Amino acid sequence: MISVKNLHKTFNNLAGPVEVLKGIDIEIDQGEKVVVIGPSGSGKSTFLRCLNLLETPTSGEIWFDGQQINVPGVDIDKVRSHMGMVFQHFNLFPHLTVRENITLAPTLLKLQTKEEANANAERLLTRIGLLDKIESYPSQISGGQKQRIAIVRALAMNPKVMLFDEPTSALDPEMVGEVLEVMKELAEEGMTMVVVTHEMGFAREVGTRVVFVDEGVIKEENTPAEFFDHPQNPRLQDFLSKVL
Amino acid sequence: MWDYLSQHIYDDFILKDRYMYLVKGLGNTLLITVGALLIGVLLGVLIALVRIAYNNGVKSPVMRVLNAFCGLYLTVIRGTPMVVQLMIMYFAIWKSGRPVPVAIVSFGINSGAYVAEVIRSGIQSVDRGQTEAGRSLGLSAKDTMIRIILPQAFKNVAPAIFNEFIALLKETSVAGYVGIQDLTKGGDIIRSQTYDAFPPLIAVALIYLVMVIGLTSILGVIERRMAKSDLR
């Protein structure tokens, strides 16, 4: 479903060029839940943001659904409408109600009528138990509620894959659980997911594959059990000993 | 004392319907202000978008020319007095124009320069994550700008934009330089007919003051309405 070939990304900062990704190759199949972990600055978020071209790769290929998407002439808006993304800082639209946050994109892109989008929003909100917040503004709800609604906003587009960029890192500890719970349900329904996170418990329980990114390359990837119980790479062993 | 004062007021405003100078003047002042406002906001948003797109790395040859033109426009308009711009427009550039339309265009062009910088700061004040969220949902850059960024930008800069409106309203008082009978000129005509300066000019000042107070209270209403999404 997603195929990444020799992905490089260099940022040109004031201090000079910084190579963040130094050749990433990965294949992600339909229904997989790939969890990406790694130390800060390792490039894992940049990797995720390259998948829907929020960052433009310096070189390499990104394929989605049999089509290379980082070449000129690709309708990137269309591609992105099939890839949901959830951000660390939620990025709900503060000037719109929860209902408008969820229905804006499907109606504006004429994928759903207003009635369909509304019904869809109500159904999704009911599922996460937040139907009573439908007319609230983002400033009136908690961080955990915001992130669950951000997930629902992405789901309202009926995406083929969901990308999560540290979805629980900005949350109070007591709110992490409710967000992970929604993600877990999503995984059980068969959604293809790529999750950048520091939640090792989630990686072990929900992931079908765990990927360790460090210094801009994939240092190790394996099933959760092998990954956590028998790490091979010394850098990963060191990392796990600090976070587990 | 009272008789003396009421005699002056009668001569200045009632006699020969002289108050009509103020009424007609006010009409022209409002016409120029509102017209210039519309041009200014439109121009300001367009210029702000060009400059932001350019700064964000859209650097095609057309954009380079546009951006350079916008930079020149901002420098010239903000670097020269409004009344000089108005006179250049009326006496040198658009000689055959009727004074009021010329003034509307001229004040609009002037206002656009200030509005552009206000809008630009407003757009830049909106978190990058908002653009990313919009684009990640599949919205085009244009839709993201119109539906997500601009509403938040306008809210952030509403007080500054209103200050610009108020400044524009008062600035139109130089319209008399090109033969327009605006509010200020109206008061001045009464003064020249009655040789009595105090009542007509005070009346003019009061009318401006009342309008500015009105605009300020409208701003209060708008800000409260926009703060709806801030309620906790």
CSV table of C-alpha atoms in Angstrom, one decimal:
chain,number,residue,atom,x,y,z
A,1,MET,CA,0.0,0.0,0.0
A,2,ILE,CA,2.8,2.4,0.9
A,3,SER,CA,6.3,1.8,-0.4
A,4,VAL,CA,9.3,4.0,0.4
A,5,LYS,CA,12.5,3.7,-1.6
A,6,ASN,CA,15.8,5.2,-0.6
A,7,LEU,CA,14.2,8.3,1.0
A,8,HIS,CA,16.5,11.2,1.8
A,9,LYS,CA,15.6,14.5,3.4
A,10,THR,CA,17.9,17.4,4.0
A,11,PHE,CA,16.8,20.6,5.7
A,12,ASN,CA,18.6,23.8,4.8
A,13,ASN,CA,18.8,25.6,8.1
A,14,LEU,CA,20.6,28.9,8.8
A,15,ALA,CA,23.5,26.9,10.2
A,16,GLY,CA,23.7,25.0,6.9
A,17,PRO,CA,22.2,21.8,5.5
A,18,VAL,CA,21.2,19.1,8.0
A,19,GLU,CA,20.5,15.6,6.6
A,20,VAL,CA,17.7,14.2,8.7
A,21,LEU,CA,16.8,11.1,6.6
A,22,LYS,CA,19.7,9.2,5.1
A,23,GLY,CA,18.0,6.5,3.0
A,24,ILE,CA,14.9,4.9,4.3
A,25,ASP,CA,13.3,1.8,2.6
A,26,ILE,CA,10.1,0.3,3.9
A,27,GLU,CA,7.0,-1.5,2.5
A,28,ILE,CA,3.8,-1.1,4.4
A,29,ASP,CA,1.0,-3.5,3.4
A,30,GLN,CA,-2.7,-3.1,3.8
A,31,GLY,CA,-3.9,-3.7,7.3
A,32,GLU,CA,-0.5,-3.4,8.9
A,33,LYS,CA,0.0,-1.4,12.0
A,34,VAL,CA,3.6,-0.1,11.8
A,35,VAL,CA,4.9,1.6,15.0
A,36,VAL,CA,7.9,3.8,14.5
A,37,ILE,CA,10.0,4.5,17.6
A,38,GLY,CA,13.3,6.2,18.1
A,39,PRO,CA,15.1,9.0,20.1
A,40,SER,CA,14.2,12.6,19.5
A,41,GLY,CA,15.8,14.1,16.4
A,42,SER,CA,16.1,10.6,14.9
A,43,GLY,CA,14.0,11.7,11.9
A,44,LYS,CA,10.9,9.5,12.7
A,45,SER,CA,8.5,12.4,12.5
A,46,THR,CA,10.1,13.7,9.3
A,47,PHE,CA,9.7,10.2,7.8
A,48,LEU,CA,6.0,10.2,8.7
A,49,ARG,CA,5.5,13.7,7.3
A,50,CYS,CA,7.2,12.6,4.0
A,51,LEU,CA,4.6,9.9,3.5
A,52,ASN,CA,1.9,12.5,2.7
A,53,LEU,CA,4.4,15.0,1.5
A,54,LEU,CA,3.9,17.6,4.2
A,55,GLU,CA,7.7,17.5,3.8
A,56,THR,CA,9.1,17.2,0.3
A,57,PRO,CA,11.7,14.4,0.1
A,58,THR,CA,15.1,15.6,-1.2
A,59,SER,CA,15.4,12.3,-3.1
A,60,GLY,CA,13.9,8.8,-3.2
A,61,GLU,CA,10.5,7.5,-4.0
A,62,ILE,CA,7.2,7.4,-2.1
A,63,TRP,CA,4.6,5.1,-3.6
A,64,PHE,CA,1.0,5.0,-2.5
A,65,ASP,CA,-1.7,2.7,-4.0
A,66,GLY,CA,0.5,1.8,-6.9
A,67,GLN,CA,1.3,5.4,-7.8
A,68,GLN,CA,4.5,7.3,-7.2
A,69,ILE,CA,3.3,10.5,-5.4
A,70,ASN,CA,6.5,12.6,-5.1
A,71,VAL,CA,6.7,13.4,-8.9
A,72,PRO,CA,5.4,16.5,-10.7
A,73,GLY,CA,1.8,16.2,-12.0
A,74,VAL,CA,0.4,14.2,-9.1
A,75,ASP,CA,-2.8,15.6,-7.6
A,76,ILE,CA,-1.4,15.7,-4.1
A,77,ASP,CA,-4.6,17.0,-2.6
A,78,LYS,CA,-6.4,13.9,-3.9
A,79,VAL,CA,-3.7,11.6,-2.5
A,80,ARG,CA,-3.8,13.3,0.9
A,81,SER,CA,-7.6,12.9,1.0
A,82,HIS,CA,-7.0,9.1,1.2
A,83,MET,CA,-4.4,9.5,4.0
A,84,GLY,CA,-5.6,10.6,7.4
A,85,MET,CA,-3.1,12.4,9.7
A,86,VAL,CA,-3.2,13.0,13.4
A,87,PHE,CA,-0.8,15.6,14.9
A,88,GLN,CA,0.9,15.9,18.2
A,89,HIS,CA,-0.8,19.2,18.9
A,90,PHE,CA,-4.2,18.1,17.6
A,91,ASN,CA,-4.5,21.1,15.2
A,92,LEU,CA,-8.3,21.3,15.4
A,93,PHE,CA,-9.6,24.5,13.8
A,94,PRO,CA,-10.3,26.7,16.7
A,95,HIS,CA,-12.8,29.0,14.9
A,96,LEU,CA,-15.0,26.1,13.9
A,97,THR,CA,-17.3,23.9,16.1
A,98,VAL,CA,-16.6,20.2,16.5
A,99,ARG,CA,-19.2,19.5,13.9
A,100,GLU,CA,-17.7,21.9,11.4
A,101,ASN,CA,-14.2,20.6,12.1
A,102,ILE,CA,-15.4,17.1,11.1
A,103,THR,CA,-17.6,18.0,8.1
A,104,LEU,CA,-15.5,20.8,6.5
A,105,ALA,CA,-13.3,18.7,4.3
A,106,PRO,CA,-15.8,16.0,3.2
A,107,THR,CA,-18.3,18.7,2.1
A,108,LEU,CA,-15.9,21.2,0.7
A,109,LEU,CA,-14.3,18.4,-1.5
A,110,LYS,CA,-17.9,17.3,-2.4
A,111,LEU,CA,-17.2,13.8,-1.2
A,112,GLN,CA,-20.3,13.9,0.9
A,113,THR,CA,-23.5,16.0,1.0
A,114,LYS,CA,-24.1,18.2,4.0
A,115,GLU,CA,-26.6,15.7,5.4
A,116,GLU,CA,-24.3,12.7,4.8
A,117,ALA,CA,-21.4,14.5,6.4
A,118,ASN,CA,-23.5,15.5,9.4
A,119,ALA,CA,-24.8,11.9,9.9
A,120,ASN,CA,-21.3,10.6,9.5
A,121,ALA,CA,-20.0,13.1,12.1
A,122,GLU,CA,-22.7,12.1,14.6
A,123,ARG,CA,-22.1,8.4,14.1
A,124,LEU,CA,-18.3,8.8,14.6
A,125,LEU,CA,-18.8,11.0,17.7
A,126,THR,CA,-21.3,8.6,19.2
A,127,ARG,CA,-18.6,5.9,18.8
A,128,ILE,CA,-16.1,7.8,20.9
A,129,GLY,CA,-18.8,9.0,23.3
A,130,LEU,CA,-18.5,12.7,22.5
A,131,LEU,CA,-21.7,13.4,20.6
A,132,ASP,CA,-22.7,15.9,23.3
A,133,LYS,CA,-19.7,18.0,22.3
A,134,ILE,CA,-20.8,18.4,18.7
A,135,GLU,CA,-21.6,22.1,18.9
A,136,SER,CA,-18.6,22.9,21.2
A,137,TYR,CA,-15.6,24.8,20.1
A,138,PRO,CA,-12.2,23.2,20.6
A,139,SER,CA,-11.2,25.6,23.4
A,140,GLN,CA,-14.1,24.2,25.4
A,141,ILE,CA,-12.9,20.6,25.6
A,142,SER,CA,-10.0,18.7,27.1
A,143,GLY,CA,-6.8,17.7,25.3
A,144,GLY,CA,-7.8,14.0,25.2
A,145,GLN,CA,-11.2,15.0,23.7
A,146,LYS,CA,-9.5,17.2,21.2
A,147,GLN,CA,-7.2,14.4,20.0
A,148,ARG,CA,-10.1,11.9,19.8
A,149,ILE,CA,-12.0,14.4,17.7
A,150,ALA,CA,-8.9,15.0,15.6
A,151,ILE,CA,-8.8,11.3,14.9
A,152,VAL,CA,-12.5,11.4,14.0
A,153,ARG,CA,-12.0,14.4,11.7
A,154,ALA,CA,-9.4,12.3,9.8
A,155,LEU,CA,-11.7,9.3,9.7
A,156,ALA,CA,-14.6,11.3,8.3
A,157,MET,CA,-12.7,11.3,5.0
A,158,ASN,CA,-12.8,7.5,4.9
A,159,PRO,CA,-9.0,7.3,4.5
A,160,LYS,CA,-7.2,4.1,3.4
A,161,VAL,CA,-4.4,4.7,5.9
A,162,MET,CA,-4.0,6.7,9.1
A,163,LEU,CA,-0.7,8.4,10.0
A,164,PHE,CA,-0.2,9.3,13.7
A,165,ASP,CA,2.6,11.8,14.7
A,166,GLU,CA,3.1,11.3,18.4
A,167,PRO,CA,-0.6,11.5,19.1
A,168,THR,CA,-0.3,11.3,22.9
A,169,SER,CA,2.9,13.3,23.5
A,170,ALA,CA,1.2,16.6,24.3
A,171,LEU,CA,-1.5,15.0,26.6
A,172,ASP,CA,-1.8,14.9,30.3
A,173,PRO,CA,-0.9,11.4,31.5
A,174,GLU,CA,-4.5,10.7,32.6
A,175,MET,CA,-5.8,11.4,29.0
A,176,VAL,CA,-3.3,9.2,27.2
A,177,GLY,CA,-5.4,6.1,27.8
A,178,GLU,CA,-8.6,7.3,26.1
A,179,VAL,CA,-6.8,8.3,23.0
A,180,LEU,CA,-4.9,5.0,22.8
A,181,GLU,CA,-8.2,3.2,23.3
A,182,VAL,CA,-9.7,4.9,20.2
A,183,MET,CA,-6.5,4.0,18.2
A,184,LYS,CA,-6.7,0.4,19.4
A,185,GLU,CA,-10.3,0.1,18.2
A,186,LEU,CA,-9.3,1.5,14.9
A,187,ALA,CA,-6.6,-1.1,14.6
A,188,GLU,CA,-8.9,-3.9,15.4
A,189,GLU,CA,-11.2,-2.8,12.6
A,190,GLY,CA,-8.4,-3.4,10.2
A,191,MET,CA,-7.2,0.2,9.5
A,192,THR,CA,-3.7,0.5,8.0
A,193,MET,CA,-1.8,2.6,10.5
A,194,VAL,CA,1.6,4.2,10.8
A,195,VAL,CA,2.2,5.4,14.3
A,196,VAL,CA,5.1,7.4,15.6
A,197,THR,CA,5.0,7.2,19.3
A,198,HIS,CA,6.8,6.8,22.6
A,199,GLU,CA,4.1,4.5,24.0
A,200,MET,CA,6.0,1.2,24.1
A,201,GLY,CA,3.0,-0.6,25.6
A,202,PHE,CA,0.9,0.4,22.6
A,203,ALA,CA,3.7,-0.7,20.2
A,204,ARG,CA,3.9,-4.1,21.8
A,205,GLU,CA,0.1,-4.7,22.0
A,206,VAL,CA,-1.2,-3.2,18.8
A,207,GLY,CA,1.7,-3.0,16.4
A,208,THR,CA,2.2,-5.8,13.8
A,209,ARG,CA,5.7,-4.5,13.2
A,210,VAL,CA,7.9,-2.1,15.1
A,211,VAL,CA,10.5,0.0,13.4
A,212,PHE,CA,13.5,1.6,15.2
A,213,VAL,CA,14.7,4.8,13.5
A,214,ASP,CA,17.9,6.4,14.6
A,215,GLU,CA,20.3,8.8,12.9
A,216,GLY,CA,18.1,9.0,9.8
A,217,VAL,CA,18.0,5.3,9.0
A,218,ILE,CA,16.0,2.2,10.0
A,219,LYS,CA,18.3,0.4,12.4
A,220,GLU,CA,16.0,-2.5,13.2
A,221,GLU,CA,12.5,-3.7,12.4
A,222,ASN,CA,10.7,-6.8,13.7
A,223,THR,CA,7.5,-8.2,15.2
A,224,PRO,CA,6.8,-6.5,18.6
A,225,ALA,CA,7.7,-9.7,20.5
A,226,GLU,CA,11.1,-10.1,18.9
A,227,PHE,CA,11.7,-6.4,18.8
A,228,PHE,CA,11.3,-5.9,22.5
A,229,ASP,CA,12.5,-9.2,23.8
A,230,HIS,CA,15.5,-9.8,21.6
A,231,PRO,CA,16.7,-6.5,20.2
A,232,GLN,CA,19.8,-7.0,18.0
A,233,ASN,CA,21.1,-3.6,17.3
A,234,PRO,CA,23.2,-2.2,20.2
A,235,ARG,CA,21.8,1.3,19.8
A,236,LEU,CA,18.3,-0.2,20.1
A,237,GLN,CA,19.3,-2.2,23.2
A,238,ASP,CA,20.6,1.0,24.7
A,239,PHE,CA,17.4,2.9,23.8
A,240,LEU,CA,15.1,0.2,25.2
A,241,SER,CA,17.1,-0.1,28.4
A,242,LYS,CA,16.4,3.6,29.0
A,243,VAL,CA,12.7,3.7,28.1
A,244,LEU,CA,11.3,0.4,29.4
B,1,MET,CA,-23.7,85.7,26.6
B,2,TRP,CA,-26.3,83.1,25.7
B,3,ASP,CA,-27.9,85.5,23.2
B,4,TYR,CA,-24.5,86.1,21.7
B,5,LEU,CA,-23.8,82.4,21.3
B,6,SER,CA,-27.3,81.5,20.0
B,7,GLN,CA,-27.0,84.2,17.4
B,8,HIS,CA,-23.7,82.8,16.2
B,9,ILE,CA,-25.1,79.3,16.0
B,10,TYR,CA,-28.1,80.6,14.1
B,11,ASP,CA,-25.9,82.4,11.6
B,12,ASP,CA,-23.6,79.5,11.2
B,13,PHE,CA,-26.0,76.6,10.8
B,14,ILE,CA,-29.6,77.7,10.4
B,15,LEU,CA,-29.4,80.8,8.3
B,16,LYS,CA,-29.5,80.0,4.5
B,17,ASP,CA,-29.5,76.3,5.4
B,18,ARG,CA,-25.8,76.4,6.1
B,19,TYR,CA,-26.0,73.1,8.0
B,20,MET,CA,-26.4,71.5,4.6
B,21,TYR,CA,-22.7,72.1,4.0
B,22,LEU,CA,-22.0,69.7,6.9
B,23,VAL,CA,-24.6,67.2,5.8
B,24,LYS,CA,-23.4,67.0,2.2
B,25,GLY,CA,-19.8,67.1,3.4
B,26,LEU,CA,-20.5,64.2,5.7
B,27,GLY,CA,-22.0,62.3,2.8
B,28,ASN,CA,-18.8,62.7,0.8
B,29,THR,CA,-16.6,61.8,3.7
B,30,LEU,CA,-18.5,58.6,4.3
B,31,LEU,CA,-18.6,57.8,0.6
B,32,ILE,CA,-14.9,58.2,0.2
B,33,THR,CA,-14.2,56.3,3.4
B,34,VAL,CA,-16.4,53.3,2.6
B,35,GLY,CA,-15.2,53.1,-1.0
B,36,ALA,CA,-11.5,53.4,0.0
B,37,LEU,CA,-12.1,50.8,2.7
B,38,LEU,CA,-13.3,48.2,0.2
B,39,ILE,CA,-10.5,48.8,-2.2
B,40,GLY,CA,-8.0,48.9,0.6
B,41,VAL,CA,-9.0,45.6,2.1
B,42,LEU,CA,-9.2,43.8,-1.2
B,43,LEU,CA,-5.8,45.2,-2.2
B,44,GLY,CA,-4.3,44.5,1.2
B,45,VAL,CA,-5.3,40.9,1.2
B,46,LEU,CA,-4.0,40.3,-2.3
B,47,ILE,CA,-0.7,42.0,-1.5
B,48,ALA,CA,-0.3,40.1,1.8
B,49,LEU,CA,-1.0,36.8,0.0
B,50,VAL,CA,1.6,37.6,-2.7
B,51,ARG,CA,4.2,38.5,-0.1
B,52,ILE,CA,3.5,35.4,2.0
B,53,ALA,CA,3.5,33.0,-0.9
B,54,TYR,CA,6.8,34.5,-2.0
B,55,ASN,CA,8.3,34.2,1.5
B,56,ASN,CA,7.1,30.6,1.7
B,57,GLY,CA,9.2,29.7,-1.4
B,58,VAL,CA,6.9,30.2,-4.4
B,59,LYS,CA,9.5,31.8,-6.5
B,60,SER,CA,8.4,31.6,-10.1
B,61,PRO,CA,9.4,34.5,-12.4
B,62,VAL,CA,5.9,35.9,-12.3
B,63,MET,CA,5.9,35.8,-8.5
B,64,ARG,CA,9.3,37.5,-8.4
B,65,VAL,CA,7.9,40.4,-10.4
B,66,LEU,CA,4.7,40.6,-8.4
B,67,ASN,CA,6.6,40.5,-5.1
B,68,ALA,CA,9.1,43.2,-6.2
B,69,PHE,CA,6.1,45.4,-7.4
B,70,CYS,CA,4.4,44.9,-4.0
B,71,GLY,CA,7.5,45.9,-2.2
B,72,LEU,CA,7.9,49.0,-4.3
B,73,TYR,CA,4.2,49.8,-3.7
B,74,LEU,CA,4.5,49.5,0.0
B,75,THR,CA,7.6,51.6,0.2
B,76,VAL,CA,6.3,54.4,-2.0
B,77,ILE,CA,2.8,54.6,-0.5
B,78,ARG,CA,4.0,54.4,3.1
B,79,GLY,CA,6.9,56.7,2.5
B,80,THR,CA,4.9,59.7,1.1
B,81,PRO,CA,2.2,61.9,2.6
B,82,MET,CA,-1.4,60.9,1.8
B,83,VAL,CA,-2.3,64.4,0.7
B,84,VAL,CA,0.6,64.5,-1.8
B,85,GLN,CA,-0.5,61.2,-3.3
B,86,LEU,CA,-4.0,62.6,-3.6
B,87,MET,CA,-2.9,65.7,-5.4
B,88,ILE,CA,-0.6,63.7,-7.7
B,89,MET,CA,-3.5,61.4,-8.5
B,90,TYR,CA,-5.9,64.3,-9.2
B,91,PHE,CA,-3.7,66.9,-10.8
B,92,ALA,CA,-1.1,64.7,-12.6
B,93,ILE,CA,-2.3,61.1,-13.3
B,94,TRP,CA,-6.1,61.1,-13.6
B,95,LYS,CA,-6.7,64.6,-14.7
B,96,SER,CA,-10.1,64.1,-16.3
B,97,GLY,CA,-11.5,62.2,-13.3
B,98,ARG,CA,-14.3,63.5,-11.1
B,99,PRO,CA,-12.9,64.4,-7.7
B,100,VAL,CA,-14.8,61.9,-5.5
B,101,PRO,CA,-13.9,58.8,-7.5
B,102,VAL,CA,-10.3,59.9,-7.8
B,103,ALA,CA,-10.3,60.4,-4.0
B,104,ILE,CA,-11.8,56.9,-3.4
B,105,VAL,CA,-9.2,55.2,-5.6
B,106,SER,CA,-6.4,57.3,-4.1
B,107,PHE,CA,-7.4,56.7,-0.5
B,108,GLY,CA,-8.0,53.0,-1.3
B,109,ILE,CA,-4.5,52.6,-2.7
B,110,ASN,CA,-3.1,54.3,0.3
B,111,SER,CA,-5.1,52.2,2.8
B,112,GLY,CA,-4.2,49.0,1.0
B,113,ALA,CA,-0.6,49.4,1.9
B,114,TYR,CA,-1.3,49.6,5.6
B,115,VAL,CA,-4.0,46.9,5.5
B,116,ALA,CA,-1.5,44.6,3.6
B,117,GLU,CA,1.0,44.7,6.4
B,118,VAL,CA,-1.7,44.1,9.1
B,119,ILE,CA,-3.2,41.2,7.2
B,120,ARG,CA,0.3,39.7,6.6
B,121,SER,CA,1.1,39.8,10.3
B,122,GLY,CA,-2.3,38.2,11.0
B,123,ILE,CA,-1.8,35.4,8.6
B,124,GLN,CA,1.7,34.7,10.0
B,125,SER,CA,0.3,34.7,13.5
B,126,VAL,CA,-1.8,31.6,12.7
B,127,ASP,CA,0.0,28.4,13.7
B,128,ARG,CA,1.6,26.4,10.9
B,129,GLY,CA,-0.2,23.3,12.2
B,130,GLN,CA,-3.4,24.8,11.0
B,131,THR,CA,-2.2,24.8,7.4
B,132,GLU,CA,-0.8,21.3,7.8
B,133,ALA,CA,-4.1,20.0,9.2
B,134,GLY,CA,-6.0,21.6,6.3
B,135,ARG,CA,-3.7,20.3,3.7
B,136,SER,CA,-3.5,16.8,5.3
B,137,LEU,CA,-7.3,16.5,4.9
B,138,GLY,CA,-6.9,17.0,1.2
B,139,LEU,CA,-7.9,20.7,1.0
B,140,SER,CA,-6.1,22.8,-1.6
B,141,ALA,CA,-3.8,25.6,-0.6
B,142,LYS,CA,-6.5,28.1,-1.6
B,143,ASP,CA,-9.3,26.4,0.4
B,144,THR,CA,-7.0,26.1,3.4
B,145,MET,CA,-6.2,29.8,3.2
B,146,ILE,CA,-9.9,30.9,2.7
B,147,ARG,CA,-11.6,28.6,5.1
B,148,ILE,CA,-9.0,28.0,7.8
B,149,ILE,CA,-6.2,30.6,7.9
B,150,LEU,CA,-7.9,33.9,6.9
B,151,PRO,CA,-10.8,33.7,9.4
B,152,GLN,CA,-8.3,33.2,12.2
B,153,ALA,CA,-6.0,35.9,10.8
B,154,PHE,CA,-8.9,38.4,10.6
B,155,LYS,CA,-9.8,37.7,14.1
B,156,ASN,CA,-6.3,38.2,15.4
B,157,VAL,CA,-6.0,41.6,13.6
B,158,ALA,CA,-9.5,42.9,13.9
B,159,PRO,CA,-8.4,45.7,16.3
B,160,ALA,CA,-5.6,46.7,14.1
B,161,ILE,CA,-7.8,46.8,11.0
B,162,PHE,CA,-10.4,48.9,12.8
B,163,ASN,CA,-7.7,51.3,13.8
B,164,GLU,CA,-6.8,51.6,10.1
B,165,PHE,CA,-10.5,52.3,9.3
B,166,ILE,CA,-10.6,55.0,11.9
B,167,ALA,CA,-7.4,56.5,10.6
B,168,LEU,CA,-8.8,56.4,7.1
B,169,LEU,CA,-12.0,58.2,8.1
B,170,LYS,CA,-10.0,61.0,9.6
B,171,GLU,CA,-7.5,61.1,6.9
B,172,THR,CA,-10.2,61.9,4.3
B,173,SER,CA,-10.3,65.4,5.8
B,174,VAL,CA,-7.6,66.4,3.3
B,175,ALA,CA,-10.0,65.7,0.4
B,176,GLY,CA,-10.6,69.5,0.2
B,177,TYR,CA,-7.2,69.8,-1.4
B,178,VAL,CA,-8.7,68.5,-4.7
B,179,GLY,CA,-11.9,70.5,-4.5
B,180,ILE,CA,-14.1,67.9,-2.7
B,181,GLN,CA,-16.6,69.3,-0.3
B,182,ASP,CA,-16.1,66.8,2.5
B,183,LEU,CA,-17.1,67.3,6.1
B,184,THR,CA,-14.0,69.4,7.0
B,185,LYS,CA,-14.3,71.5,3.9
B,186,GLY,CA,-18.0,72.0,4.7
B,187,GLY,CA,-17.1,73.5,8.1
B,188,ASP,CA,-14.5,75.6,6.5
B,189,ILE,CA,-16.9,77.0,3.9
B,190,ILE,CA,-19.3,78.1,6.7
B,191,ARG,CA,-16.3,79.7,8.5
B,192,SER,CA,-15.4,81.6,5.3
B,193,GLN,CA,-19.0,82.9,4.9
B,194,THR,CA,-19.7,83.9,8.4
B,195,TYR,CA,-16.1,84.9,9.5
B,196,ASP,CA,-16.9,82.8,12.6
B,197,ALA,CA,-14.5,79.9,13.1
B,198,PHE,CA,-15.3,78.3,16.5
B,199,PRO,CA,-18.9,76.8,16.1
B,200,PRO,CA,-18.5,75.3,12.6
B,201,LEU,CA,-15.1,73.7,13.3
B,202,ILE,CA,-16.2,72.4,16.7
B,203,ALA,CA,-19.2,70.9,15.0
B,204,VAL,CA,-17.0,69.2,12.5
B,205,ALA,CA,-14.7,67.9,15.2
B,206,LEU,CA,-17.7,66.6,17.2
B,207,ILE,CA,-19.1,64.8,14.1
B,208,TYR,CA,-15.8,63.0,13.5
B,209,LEU,CA,-15.6,62.2,17.2
B,210,VAL,CA,-19.1,60.6,17.3
B,211,MET,CA,-18.3,58.5,14.2
B,212,VAL,CA,-15.1,57.3,15.7
B,213,ILE,CA,-16.8,56.4,19.0
B,214,GLY,CA,-19.4,54.6,16.9
B,215,LEU,CA,-16.8,52.6,15.0
B,216,THR,CA,-15.0,51.7,18.2
B,217,SER,CA,-18.2,50.3,19.8
B,218,ILE,CA,-18.9,48.4,16.6
B,219,LEU,CA,-15.5,46.9,17.0
B,220,GLY,CA,-16.4,45.9,20.5
B,221,VAL,CA,-19.5,44.0,19.3
B,222,ILE,CA,-17.5,42.3,16.5
B,223,GLU,CA,-14.8,41.2,18.9
B,224,ARG,CA,-17.3,39.8,21.4
B,225,ARG,CA,-19.0,37.9,18.6
B,226,MET,CA,-15.7,36.5,17.3
B,227,ALA,CA,-14.7,35.6,20.9
B,228,LYS,CA,-17.5,33.0,20.8
B,229,SER,CA,-15.0,30.3,20.1
B,230,ASP,CA,-12.8,31.4,23.0
B,231,LEU,CA,-15.4,30.8,25.7
B,232,ARG,CA,-14.1,28.3,28.2
